[in-house]
PDB file of C-alpha atoms (C1' of nucleotides) in Angstrom:
ATOM      1  CA  MET A 258       3.488   0.665   3.684  1.00  0.00           C
ATOM      2  CA  PRO A 259       1.445  -2.944   3.594  1.00  0.00           C
ATOM      3  CA  GLU A 260       2.119  -4.185   0.026  1.00  0.00           C
ATOM      4  CA  LEU A 261       0.941  -7.754  -1.135  1.00  0.00           C
ATOM      5  CA  PRO A 262       3.692  -9.891   1.394  1.00  0.00           C
ATOM      6  CA  GLU A 263       2.933  -7.837   4.279  1.00  0.00           C
ATOM      7  CA  VAL A 264      -1.215  -8.702   3.635  1.00  0.00           C
ATOM      8  CA  GLU A 265      -0.537 -12.199   2.906  1.00  0.00           C
ATOM      9  CA  THR A 266       1.104 -12.154   6.311  1.00  0.00           C
ATOM     10  CA  VAL A 267      -1.578 -10.827   7.849  1.00  0.00           C
ATOM     11  CA  ALA A 268      -3.979 -13.237   6.232  1.00  0.00           C
ATOM     12  CA  ARG A 269      -1.993 -16.062   6.966  1.00  0.00           C
ATOM     13  CA  LEU A 270      -1.669 -15.177  10.682  1.00  0.00           C
ATOM     14  CA  VAL A 271      -5.093 -13.764  11.251  1.00  0.00           C
ATOM     15  CA  ARG A 272      -6.570 -16.952   9.300  1.00  0.00           C
ATOM     16  CA  PRO A 273      -6.587 -19.434  12.005  1.00  0.00           C
ATOM     17  CA  ARG A 274      -7.791 -17.695  14.717  1.00  0.00           C
ATOM     18  CA  LEU A 275     -11.006 -16.135  12.707  1.00  0.00           C
ATOM     19  CA  LEU A 276     -11.880 -19.247  10.685  1.00  0.00           C
ATOM     20  CA  GLY A 277     -15.388 -20.307  12.085  1.00  0.00           C
ATOM     21  CA  ARG A 278     -16.027 -18.029  14.633  1.00  0.00           C
ATOM     22  CA  THR A 279     -19.396 -16.089  15.028  1.00  0.00           C
ATOM     23  CA  ILE A 280     -18.943 -12.129  15.408  1.00  0.00           C
ATOM     24  CA  ARG A 281     -20.967 -11.229  18.393  1.00  0.00           C
ATOM     25  CA  GLY A 282     -20.574  -7.580  18.570  1.00  0.00           C
ATOM     26  CA  VAL A 283     -19.067  -4.405  16.680  1.00  0.00           C
ATOM     27  CA  ARG A 284     -17.718  -1.373  18.356  1.00  0.00           C
ATOM     28  CA  VAL A 285     -16.614   1.537  15.471  1.00  0.00           C
ATOM     29  CA  ASN A 286     -14.517   4.142  16.794  1.00  0.00           C
ATOM     30  CA  TRP A 287     -14.106   5.931  13.601  1.00  0.00           C
ATOM     31  CA  GLU A 288     -17.001   5.563  11.316  1.00  0.00           C
ATOM     32  CA  ARG A 289     -15.115   6.719   8.166  1.00  0.00           C
ATOM     33  CA  THR A 290     -13.269   3.372   8.202  1.00  0.00           C
ATOM     34  CA  LEU A 291     -16.388   1.587   7.067  1.00  0.00           C
ATOM     35  CA  GLY A 292     -16.341   3.104   3.850  1.00  0.00           C
ATOM     36  CA  GLY A 293     -19.418   5.439   4.141  1.00  0.00           C
ATOM     37  CA  ARG A 294     -21.545   3.007   5.897  1.00  0.00           C
ATOM     38  CA  SER A 295     -23.487   4.219   9.206  1.00  0.00           C
ATOM     39  CA  ARG A 296     -21.684   2.255  12.540  1.00  0.00           C
ATOM     40  CA  ALA A 297     -25.534   0.863  13.130  1.00  0.00           C
ATOM     41  CA  ALA A 298     -25.996  -0.442   9.591  1.00  0.00           C
ATOM     42  CA  PHE A 299     -22.661  -2.053   9.893  1.00  0.00           C
ATOM     43  CA  GLY A 300     -23.475  -3.438  13.226  1.00  0.00           C
ATOM     44  CA  ARG A 301     -26.829  -4.758  11.917  1.00  0.00           C
ATOM     45  CA  LEU A 302     -24.671  -6.784   8.606  1.00  0.00           C
ATOM     46  CA  VAL A 303     -21.775  -8.221  10.658  1.00  0.00           C
ATOM     47  CA  ARG A 304     -23.256  -8.962  14.040  1.00  0.00           C
ATOM     48  CA  GLY A 305     -24.153 -12.823  14.094  1.00  0.00           C
ATOM     49  CA  ALA A 306     -22.213 -13.718  11.109  1.00  0.00           C
ATOM     50  CA  ARG A 307     -19.858 -16.436  11.057  1.00  0.00           C
ATOM     51  CA  VAL A 308     -16.114 -16.338   9.019  1.00  0.00           C
ATOM     52  CA  ALA A 309     -16.185 -18.940   6.426  1.00  0.00           C
ATOM     53  CA  SER A 310     -13.222 -17.721   4.925  1.00  0.00           C
ATOM     54  CA  VAL A 311     -10.338 -15.471   4.988  1.00  0.00           C
ATOM     55  CA  GLU A 312      -7.950 -14.571   1.685  1.00  0.00           C
ATOM     56  CA  ARG A 313      -5.960 -12.232   0.122  1.00  0.00           C
ATOM     57  CA  ARG A 314      -6.480 -10.703  -3.405  1.00  0.00           C
ATOM     58  CA  ALA A 315      -4.452  -7.938  -4.010  1.00  0.00           C
ATOM     59  CA  LYS A 316      -3.714  -5.652  -0.986  1.00  0.00           C
ATOM     60  CA  TYR A 317      -7.145  -6.757   0.522  1.00  0.00           C
ATOM     61  CA  ILE A 318      -7.789  -9.060   2.892  1.00  0.00           C
ATOM     62  CA  VAL A 319     -11.324 -10.672   2.382  1.00  0.00           C
ATOM     63  CA  MET A 320     -13.519 -12.506   4.435  1.00  0.00           C
ATOM     64  CA  GLU A 321     -16.763 -14.516   3.588  1.00  0.00           C
ATOM     65  CA  LEU A 322     -19.274 -13.951   6.130  1.00  0.00           C
ATOM     66  CA  GLU A 323     -22.070 -16.539   6.233  1.00  0.00           C
ATOM     67  CA  ARG A 324     -25.547 -17.418   8.116  1.00  0.00           C
ATOM     68  CA  ALA A 325     -26.794 -20.651   8.574  1.00  0.00           C
ATOM     69  CA  GLY A 326     -24.361 -22.287   5.905  1.00  0.00           C
ATOM     70  CA  ASP A 327     -24.947 -19.228   3.126  1.00  0.00           C
ATOM     71  CA  VAL A 328     -22.561 -17.112   2.309  1.00  0.00           C
ATOM     72  CA  VAL A 329     -24.372 -13.643   2.989  1.00  0.00           C
ATOM     73  CA  GLY A 330     -21.291 -10.646   2.553  1.00  0.00           C
ATOM     74  CA  PHE A 331     -17.972 -10.025   2.772  1.00  0.00           C
ATOM     75  CA  LEU A 332     -15.538  -8.008   5.323  1.00  0.00           C
ATOM     76  CA  LEU A 333     -13.256  -6.317   2.809  1.00  0.00           C
ATOM     77  CA  VAL A 334      -9.956  -4.690   4.589  1.00  0.00           C
ATOM     78  CA  HIS A 335      -7.582  -2.919   3.243  1.00  0.00           C
ATOM     79  CA  LEU A 336      -4.594  -1.489   5.382  1.00  0.00           C
ATOM     80  CA  ARG A 337      -3.525   1.324   3.073  1.00  0.00           C
ATOM     81  CA  MET A 338      -0.385   2.969   4.856  1.00  0.00           C
ATOM     82  CA  THR A 339      -0.915   2.145   8.648  1.00  0.00           C
ATOM     83  CA  GLY A 340      -3.514  -0.462   9.041  1.00  0.00           C
ATOM     84  CA  ARG A 341      -3.153  -3.127  11.083  1.00  0.00           C
ATOM     85  CA  LEU A 342      -5.432  -6.068  11.916  1.00  0.00           C
ATOM     86  CA  HIS A 343      -4.923  -8.131  15.563  1.00  0.00           C
ATOM     87  CA  VAL A 344      -6.702 -10.846  17.154  1.00  0.00           C
ATOM     88  CA  ASP A 345      -6.555 -10.085  20.963  1.00  0.00           C
ATOM     89  CA  GLU A 346      -7.806 -11.244  24.279  1.00  0.00           C
ATOM     90  CA  GLN A 347     -11.266  -9.397  25.258  1.00  0.00           C
ATOM     91  CA  GLY A 348     -10.418  -7.034  28.047  1.00  0.00           C
ATOM     92  CA  SER A 349      -6.775  -6.923  26.988  1.00  0.00           C
ATOM     93  CA  GLU A 350      -5.217  -3.714  26.325  1.00  0.00           C
ATOM     94  CA  ARG A 351      -6.865  -1.934  23.632  1.00  0.00           C
ATOM     95  CA  HIS A 352      -4.533   0.087  21.025  1.00  0.00           C
ATOM     96  CA  ALA A 353      -4.970   3.619  21.077  1.00  0.00           C
ATOM     97  CA  HIS A 354      -5.653   4.054  17.254  1.00  0.00           C
ATOM     98  CA  THR A 355      -8.284   1.356  17.249  1.00  0.00           C
ATOM     99  CA  ARG A 356     -11.042   2.040  14.385  1.00  0.00           C
ATOM    100  CA  VAL A 357     -13.499  -1.107  14.757  1.00  0.00           C
ATOM    101  CA  THR A 358     -13.395  -3.898  16.358  1.00  0.00           C
ATOM    102  CA  CYS A 359     -15.292  -7.116  16.384  1.00  0.00           C
ATOM    103  CA  THR A 360     -15.947  -9.535  19.405  1.00  0.00           C
ATOM    104  CA  LEU A 361     -15.889 -12.902  18.617  1.00  0.00           C
ATOM    105  CA  ASP A 362     -17.640 -15.766  20.318  1.00  0.00           C
ATOM    106  CA  ASP A 363     -14.452 -17.323  21.674  1.00  0.00           C
ATOM    107  CA  GLY A 364     -13.575 -14.381  24.019  1.00  0.00           C
ATOM    108  CA  HIS A 365     -11.044 -12.992  21.297  1.00  0.00           C
ATOM    109  CA  GLU A 366     -11.647  -9.748  19.677  1.00  0.00           C
ATOM    110  CA  LEU A 367     -10.833  -8.662  15.868  1.00  0.00           C
ATOM    111  CA  ARG A 368      -9.134  -5.168  16.153  1.00  0.00           C
ATOM    112  CA  PHE A 369      -8.476  -2.744  13.272  1.00  0.00           C
ATOM    113  CA  VAL A 370      -5.956  -0.444  14.463  1.00  0.00           C
ATOM    114  CA  ASP A 371      -4.869   2.209  12.021  1.00  0.00           C
ATOM    115  CA  VAL A 372      -3.063   5.179  12.840  1.00  0.00           C
ATOM    116  CA  ARG A 373      -3.487   7.208   9.658  1.00  0.00           C
ATOM    117  CA  LYS A 374      -7.012   6.407   8.928  1.00  0.00           C
ATOM    118  CA  PHE A 375      -6.793   5.876   5.766  1.00  0.00           C
ATOM    119  CA  GLY A 376      -7.511   2.101   6.037  1.00  0.00           C
ATOM    120  CA  ARG A 377     -10.788   0.606   5.156  1.00  0.00           C
ATOM    121  CA  PHE A 378     -12.706  -2.123   7.097  1.00  0.00           C
ATOM    122  CA  GLU A 379     -15.640  -2.678   4.818  1.00  0.00           C
ATOM    123  CA  TYR A 380     -18.873  -4.614   4.804  1.00  0.00           C
ATOM    124  CA  HIS A 381     -19.884  -5.732   0.827  1.00  0.00           C
ATOM    125  CA  HIS A 382     -22.692  -8.056   0.024  1.00  0.00           C
ATOM    126  CA  GLU A 383     -20.639  -8.777  -3.229  1.00  0.00           C
ATOM    127  CA  VAL A 384     -16.975  -8.178  -4.048  1.00  0.00           C
ATOM    128  CA  GLY A 385     -16.710  -9.330  -7.218  1.00  0.00           C
ATOM    129  CA  GLY A 386     -17.257  -5.808  -9.248  1.00  0.00           C
ATOM    130  CA  ILE A 387     -14.021  -4.473  -6.734  1.00  0.00           C
ATOM    131  CA  LEU A 388     -12.007  -7.396  -6.993  1.00  0.00           C
ATOM    132  CA  ASP A 389     -12.625  -8.540 -10.702  1.00  0.00           C
ATOM    133  CA  ARG A 390     -11.568  -5.098 -12.107  1.00  0.00           C
ATOM    134  CA  LEU A 391      -7.914  -5.797 -10.650  1.00  0.00           C
ATOM    135  CA  GLY A 392      -5.234  -7.013 -12.571  1.00  0.00           C
ATOM    136  CA  PRO A 393      -3.600 -10.449 -12.358  1.00  0.00           C
ATOM    137  CA  GLU A 394      -1.617 -11.832  -9.010  1.00  0.00           C
ATOM    138  CA  PRO A 395       1.892 -11.957  -9.899  1.00  0.00           C
ATOM    139  CA  LEU A 396       1.856 -15.226  -8.077  1.00  0.00           C
ATOM    140  CA  GLU A 397      -0.280 -17.218  -9.860  1.00  0.00           C
ATOM    141  CA  GLN A 398      -1.104 -18.243 -13.465  1.00  0.00           C
ATOM    142  CA  GLY A 399      -2.284 -15.555 -15.372  1.00  0.00           C
ATOM    143  CA  PHE A 400       0.967 -13.573 -14.947  1.00  0.00           C
ATOM    144  CA  ASP A 401       3.945 -14.756 -16.964  1.00  0.00           C
ATOM    145  CA  ALA A 402       6.278 -13.288 -19.448  1.00  0.00           C
ATOM    146  CA  GLU A 403       3.526 -13.643 -22.580  1.00  0.00           C
ATOM    147  CA  TRP A 404       1.245 -11.348 -20.590  1.00  0.00           C
ATOM    148  CA  LEU A 405       3.523  -8.981 -19.579  1.00  0.00           C
ATOM    149  CA  ILE A 406       5.129  -8.665 -23.047  1.00  0.00           C
ATOM    150  CA  GLY A 407       1.240  -8.256 -24.305  1.00  0.00           C
ATOM    151  CA  ALA A 408       0.159  -5.781 -21.692  1.00  0.00           C
ATOM    152  CA  LEU A 409       3.553  -3.788 -21.913  1.00  0.00           C
ATOM    153  CA  ALA A 410       2.641  -3.394 -25.647  1.00  0.00           C
ATOM    154  CA  LYS A 411      -0.250  -1.718 -25.472  1.00  0.00           C
ATOM    155  CA  LYS A 412       0.722   1.142 -22.777  1.00  0.00           C
ATOM    156  CA  LYS A 413       2.352   4.146 -23.182  1.00  0.00           C
ATOM    157  CA  ARG A 414       2.900   5.101 -19.736  1.00  0.00           C
ATOM    158  CA  VAL A 415       5.835   4.981 -17.930  1.00  0.00           C
ATOM    159  CA  LEU A 416       6.437   1.870 -15.499  1.00  0.00           C
ATOM    160  CA  LYS A 417       6.643   2.777 -12.380  1.00  0.00           C
ATOM    161  CA  PRO A 418       2.969   4.392 -12.273  1.00  0.00           C
ATOM    162  CA  LEU A 419       1.927   1.695 -14.349  1.00  0.00           C
ATOM    163  CA  LEU A 420       3.793  -0.903 -11.932  1.00  0.00           C
ATOM    164  CA  LEU A 421       1.602   0.943  -8.992  1.00  0.00           C
ATOM    165  CA  ASP A 422      -1.837   0.581 -10.624  1.00  0.00           C
ATOM    166  CA  GLN A 423      -3.979  -2.038  -9.191  1.00  0.00           C
ATOM    167  CA  PHE A 424      -6.250  -2.187 -12.480  1.00  0.00           C
ATOM    168  CA  PHE A 425      -2.827  -3.497 -14.775  1.00  0.00           C
ATOM    169  CA  LEU A 426      -1.234  -5.544 -12.099  1.00  0.00           C
ATOM    170  CA  ALA A 427      -2.231  -6.485  -8.481  1.00  0.00           C
ATOM    171  CA  GLY A 428      -0.215  -5.843  -5.212  1.00  0.00           C
ATOM    172  CA  LEU A 429       2.685  -4.295  -5.819  1.00  0.00           C
ATOM    173  CA  GLY A 430       3.348  -0.799  -3.866  1.00  0.00           C
ATOM    174  CA  ASN A 431       5.944   1.618  -3.844  1.00  0.00           C
ATOM    175  CA  ILE A 432       8.577  -0.740  -2.468  1.00  0.00           C
ATOM    176  CA  TYR A 433       8.274  -3.464  -4.159  1.00  0.00           C
ATOM    177  CA  VAL A 434       8.173  -1.314  -7.656  1.00  0.00           C
ATOM    178  CA  ASP A 435      11.418  -0.077  -6.984  1.00  0.00           C
ATOM    179  CA  GLU A 436      12.786  -3.559  -5.901  1.00  0.00           C
ATOM    180  CA  SER A 437      11.841  -5.177  -8.955  1.00  0.00           C
ATOM    181  CA  LEU A 438      13.107  -2.406 -10.923  1.00  0.00           C
ATOM    182  CA  HIS A 439      16.532  -2.794 -10.002  1.00  0.00           C
ATOM    183  CA  GLU A 440      16.396  -6.734  -9.805  1.00  0.00           C
ATOM    184  CA  ALA A 441      15.228  -6.484 -13.723  1.00  0.00           C
ATOM    185  CA  ARG A 442      17.528  -3.523 -14.079  1.00  0.00           C
ATOM    186  CA  LEU A 443      14.884  -1.277 -15.846  1.00  0.00           C
ATOM    187  CA  HIS A 444      14.878   2.535 -14.883  1.00  0.00           C
ATOM    188  CA  PRO A 445      11.466   3.048 -13.887  1.00  0.00           C
ATOM    189  CA  LEU A 446      10.915   6.421 -16.204  1.00  0.00           C
ATOM    190  CA  THR A 447      11.109   3.535 -19.561  1.00  0.00           C
ATOM    191  CA  PRO A 448       8.024   3.582 -21.116  1.00  0.00           C
ATOM    192  CA  ALA A 449       5.864   0.674 -21.096  1.00  0.00           C
ATOM    193  CA  HIS A 450       5.767  -0.253 -24.970  1.00  0.00           C
ATOM    194  CA  ARG A 451       9.702   0.202 -25.299  1.00  0.00           C
ATOM    195  CA  VAL A 452      10.388  -2.704 -22.664  1.00  0.00           C
ATOM    196  CA  SER A 453      12.086  -5.408 -24.555  1.00  0.00           C
ATOM    197  CA  ARG A 454      10.924  -9.016 -24.726  1.00  0.00           C
ATOM    198  CA  ALA A 455      14.072 -10.169 -23.167  1.00  0.00           C
ATOM    199  CA  LYS A 456      13.272  -6.967 -20.051  1.00  0.00           C
ATOM    200  CA  ALA A 457       9.520  -8.242 -19.598  1.00  0.00           C
ATOM    201  CA  ARG A 458      10.757 -11.791 -19.028  1.00  0.00           C
ATOM    202  CA  ALA A 459      13.352 -10.225 -16.455  1.00  0.00           C
ATOM    203  CA  LEU A 460      10.718  -8.443 -14.730  1.00  0.00           C
ATOM    204  CA  VAL A 461       8.369 -11.562 -14.517  1.00  0.00           C
ATOM    205  CA  GLN A 462      11.226 -13.202 -12.831  1.00  0.00           C
ATOM    206  CA  ALA A 463      12.460 -10.156 -10.600  1.00  0.00           C
ATOM    207  CA  ILE A 464       8.790  -9.459  -9.203  1.00  0.00           C
ATOM    208  CA  ARG A 465       7.841 -12.791  -8.548  1.00  0.00           C
ATOM    209  CA  LYS A 466      11.497 -13.601  -6.631  1.00  0.00           C
ATOM    210  CA  ILE A 467      10.880 -10.772  -4.792  1.00  0.00           C
ATOM    211  CA  LEU A 468       7.809 -11.253  -3.575  1.00  0.00           C
ATOM    212  CA  ARG A 469       8.431 -14.724  -2.814  1.00  0.00           C
ATOM    213  CA  GLU A 470      11.201 -13.437  -0.498  1.00  0.00           C
ATOM    214  CA  ALA A 471       9.834 -10.973   1.201  1.00  0.00           C
ATOM    215  CA  ILE A 472       6.516 -13.275   1.797  1.00  0.00           C
ATOM    216  CA  GLU A 473       9.218 -15.873   3.459  1.00  0.00           C
ATOM    217  CA  ARG A 474      10.006 -12.796   5.768  1.00  0.00           C
ATOM    218  CA  GLU A 475       6.928 -12.020   6.738  1.00  0.00           C
ATOM    219  CA  GLY A 476       6.977  -8.421   4.955  1.00  0.00           C
ATOM    220  CA  SER A 477       9.061  -5.493   5.503  1.00  0.00           C
ATOM    221  CA  SER A 478       8.930  -3.396   8.706  1.00  0.00           C
ATOM    222  CA  PHE A 479      10.708  -0.617   8.305  1.00  0.00           C
ATOM    223  CA  ASP A 480       8.737   1.990  10.859  1.00  0.00           C
ATOM    224  CA  THR A 481       6.634   1.858  13.579  1.00  0.00           C
ATOM    225  CA  PHE A 482       3.687   0.771  11.555  1.00  0.00           C
ATOM    226  CA  TYR A 483       3.908  -2.580  10.125  1.00  0.00           C
ATOM    227  CA  ARG A 484       3.903  -5.646  12.277  1.00  0.00           C
ATOM    228  CA  THR A 485       2.439  -8.830  12.140  1.00  0.00           C
ATOM    229  CA  PRO A 486      -0.449  -9.787  14.007  1.00  0.00           C
ATOM    230  CA  GLU A 487       1.908 -11.550  16.513  1.00  0.00           C
ATOM    231  CA  GLY A 488       3.420  -8.095  17.279  1.00  0.00           C
ATOM    232  CA  GLN A 489       6.259  -9.089  14.986  1.00  0.00           C
ATOM    233  CA  PRO A 490       8.274  -7.105  12.431  1.00  0.00           C
ATOM    234  CA  GLY A 491       9.087  -8.422   9.252  1.00  0.00           C
ATOM    235  CA  SER A 492      12.696  -8.993   8.130  1.00  0.00           C
ATOM    236  CA  TYR A 493      12.720  -7.811   4.432  1.00  0.00           C
ATOM    237  CA  GLN A 494      13.601  -4.681   4.900  1.00  0.00           C
ATOM    238  CA  HIS A 495      17.083  -5.626   5.540  1.00  0.00           C
ATOM    239  CA  GLN A 496      17.501  -6.876   1.857  1.00  0.00           C
ATOM    240  CA  PHE A 497      16.622  -3.585   0.106  1.00  0.00           C
ATOM    241  CA  GLN A 498      18.512  -2.256  -2.613  1.00  0.00           C
ATOM    242  CA  VAL A 499      17.337   0.639  -3.688  1.00  0.00           C
ATOM    243  CA  TYR A 500      14.176   1.503  -1.553  1.00  0.00           C
ATOM    244  CA  GLY A 501      14.960   4.597   0.813  1.00  0.00           C
ATOM    245  CA  ARG A 502      18.493   4.085   0.021  1.00  0.00           C
ATOM    246  CA  GLY A 503      18.919   7.532  -1.870  1.00  0.00           C
ATOM    247  CA  GLY A 504      22.547   8.854  -1.555  1.00  0.00           C
ATOM    248  CA  GLN A 505      24.210   5.435  -0.366  1.00  0.00           C
ATOM    249  CA  PRO A 506      26.025   2.935  -2.533  1.00  0.00           C
ATOM    250  CA  CYS A 507      24.303   0.621  -4.650  1.00  0.00           C
ATOM    251  CA  ARG A 508      25.131  -2.805  -3.243  1.00  0.00           C
ATOM    252  CA  THR A 509      25.593  -4.169  -7.067  1.00  0.00           C
ATOM    253  CA  CYS A 510      27.691  -1.664  -8.711  1.00  0.00           C
ATOM    254  CA  SER A 511      28.391   0.868  -5.958  1.00  0.00           C
ATOM    255  CA  ARG A 512      27.366   3.589  -7.828  1.00  0.00           C
ATOM    256  CA  THR A 513      25.264   6.508  -5.908  1.00  0.00           C
ATOM    257  CA  ILE A 514      21.607   5.412  -5.699  1.00  0.00           C
ATOM    258  CA  SER A 515      19.053   8.270  -7.269  1.00  0.00           C
ATOM    259  CA  ARG A 516      15.867   9.692  -5.720  1.00  0.00           C
ATOM    260  CA  ILE A 517      13.476  11.012  -7.725  1.00  0.00           C
ATOM    261  CA  VAL A 518       9.857  11.672  -7.661  1.00  0.00           C
ATOM    262  CA  VAL A 519       7.478  10.364 -10.327  1.00  0.00           C
ATOM    263  CA  GLY A 520       4.070  10.634 -10.046  1.00  0.00           C
ATOM    264  CA  GLN A 521       4.379  12.127  -6.290  1.00  0.00           C
ATOM    265  CA  ARG A 522       6.056   9.266  -5.315  1.00  0.00           C
ATOM    266  CA  GLY A 523       9.352   8.909  -3.716  1.00  0.00           C
ATOM    267  CA  THR A 524      11.347   6.688  -6.427  1.00  0.00           C
ATOM    268  CA  HIS A 525      14.493   5.273  -5.875  1.00  0.00           C
ATOM    269  CA  PHE A 526      17.401   3.347  -8.541  1.00  0.00           C
ATOM    270  CA  CYS A 527      20.609   2.664  -9.408  1.00  0.00           C
ATOM    271  CA  PRO A 528      21.384   4.916 -12.402  1.00  0.00           C
ATOM    272  CA  ARG A 529      24.549   2.589 -13.588  1.00  0.00           C
ATOM    273  CA  CYS A 530      22.238  -0.825 -13.055  1.00  0.00           C
ATOM    274  CA  GLN A 531      19.188   1.007 -14.448  1.00  0.00           C
ATOM    275  CA  PRO A 532      20.014   3.362 -17.582  1.00  0.00           C
ATOM    276  CA  LYS A 533      17.683   5.185 -19.219  1.00  0.00           C
ATOM    277  CA  PRO A 534      17.032   3.930 -22.439  1.00  0.00           C
ATOM    278  CA  ARG A 535      18.363   5.602 -25.331  1.00  0.00           C
ATOM    279  CA  THR A 536      15.874   7.905 -26.619  1.00  0.00           C
ATOM    280  CA  PHE A 537      14.309   9.768 -23.978  1.00  0.00           C
ATOM    281  CA  GLY A 538      15.965  12.898 -21.836  1.00  0.00           C
ATOM    282  CA  GLN A 539      17.029  13.855 -25.601  1.00  0.00           C
ATOM    283  CA  ALA A 540      16.206  16.281 -27.585  1.00  0.00           C
ATOM    284  CA  PRO A 541      14.159  14.421 -30.697  1.00  0.00           C
ATOM    285  CA  ARG A 542      16.510  14.662 -34.106  1.00  0.00           C
TER     286      ARG A 542
ATOM    287  C1'  DA B  66      -5.258   7.534 -22.338  1.00  0.00           C
ATOM    288  C1'  DG B  67      -2.365   9.286 -19.432  1.00  0.00           C
ATOM    289  C1'  DC B  68      -0.547  13.214 -16.798  1.00  0.00           C
ATOM    290  C1'  DT B  69      -0.706  16.221 -12.699  1.00  0.00           C
ATOM    291  C1'  DA B  70      -2.529  18.311  -8.641  1.00  0.00           C
ATOM    292  C1'  DC B  71      -5.406  17.622  -4.555  1.00  0.00           C
ATOM    293  C1'  DT B  72      -8.069  14.828  -0.782  1.00  0.00           C
ATOM    294  C1'  DC B  73      -7.656  11.767   3.185  1.00  0.00           C
ATOM    295  C1'  DC B  74      -4.436  11.771   8.021  1.00  0.00           C
ATOM    296  C1'  DT B  75      -1.038  11.680  11.815  1.00  0.00           C
ATOM    297  C1'  DG B  76       3.362  10.779  13.907  1.00  0.00           C
ATOM    298  C1'  DG B  77       8.003  12.030  13.096  1.00  0.00           C
ATOM    299  C1'  DT B  78      11.611  15.249  12.526  1.00  0.00           C
ATOM    300  C1'  DA B  79      13.838  19.165  11.129  1.00  0.00           C
ATOM    301  C1'  DG B  80      14.768  23.790  11.680  1.00  0.00           C
ATOM    302  C1'  DC B  81      14.937  27.676  14.894  1.00  0.00           C
TER     303       DC B  81
ATOM    304  C1'  DT C1084      12.197  22.679  25.634  1.00  0.00           C
ATOM    305  C1'  DG C1085       8.871  23.911  22.189  1.00  0.00           C
ATOM    306  C1'  DC C1086       6.862  25.582  18.580  1.00  0.00           C
ATOM    307  C1'  DT C1087       5.771  25.277  13.414  1.00  0.00           C
ATOM    308  C1'  DA C1088       6.310  23.359   8.775  1.00  0.00           C
ATOM    309  C1'  DC C1089       6.477  19.884   6.188  1.00  0.00           C
ATOM    310  C1'  DC C1090       6.817  14.922   4.706  1.00  0.00           C
ATOM    311  C1'  DA C1091       5.575  10.143   3.903  1.00  0.00           C
ATOM    312  C1'  DG C1092       2.041   7.429   0.623  1.00  0.00           C
ATOM    313  C1'  DG C1093      -2.288   3.915  -1.411  1.00  0.00           C
ATOM    314  C1'  DA C1094      -5.991   5.083  -4.167  1.00  0.00           C
ATOM    315  C1'  DG C1095      -9.944   7.737  -5.546  1.00  0.00           C
ATOM    316  C1'  DT C1096     -11.438  12.079  -7.917  1.00  0.00           C
ATOM    317  C1'  DA C1097     -10.808  16.172 -10.611  1.00  0.00           C
ATOM    318  C1'  DG C1098      -9.510  18.910 -14.729  1.00  0.00           C
ATOM    319  C1'  DC C1099      -7.044  19.128 -18.426  1.00  0.00           C
TER     320       DC C1099
END
DNA sequence: AGCTACTCCTGGTAGC
DNA sequence: TGCTACCAGGAGTAGC
């Protein structure tokens, strides 16, 4: 699933191909991808606009659109499970699951391909209302041990769903939460307010390290879905310590990795490296 | 506040 | 071989 490292990789690769390009035409093959706007309205808003910037915020790719030098709106792209962005030559073979196509003024097309149709390719006049509500970026300044210690103390939720919550912390998904919790040696069911200061510090370091390494390897590609816009798979999946490794030995201690379900999500951890905190699972006394 | 369940989707695969 | 049933899951929502 595309998470922060995959989305960052996509943004970096499409940016130089889109900056300064003007969108000449739009074709929509699956209207729901537009997030509620009609094909006609979407086409009207986007046609003739020029791409002024391509950035990533959380798991969104955000493109500023301008007309006559003024920013008039944004394309907000979310890959969800299986979304991919391609910039291909016009007339080149089109992927069967292409949902939205924007023809550009340089003979290329921006194509949004998405097998499972969960992804979104939306136009918004403003994005502040959406993006400002999200939690901090894990690789930027607002995310540090001091912040996390304070934030965890206020929450009674368990770590796994809390770290998946984009309003708490932006960008993590199922893979990198499991990997980060293993790296920090924290059990996924640990209540947030019971995480020690030392463990919170370890978690900050773990998240930053894992995301940086994953970006360096251009993300993870363990199935046929995620590819970089160059068509290349990422390679971080070879570094997985726990994700998708239920029943296999832990690479740290050789104990068998457990797979449980937490909040409808497959959750992988090492019972020895990530022991349960003392007081739960036992009868209160 | 925070939990569960449900929805959106389709390709892959297990089981027969 | 061909069929059915089930699974994966990010995010939004409803209900408790």
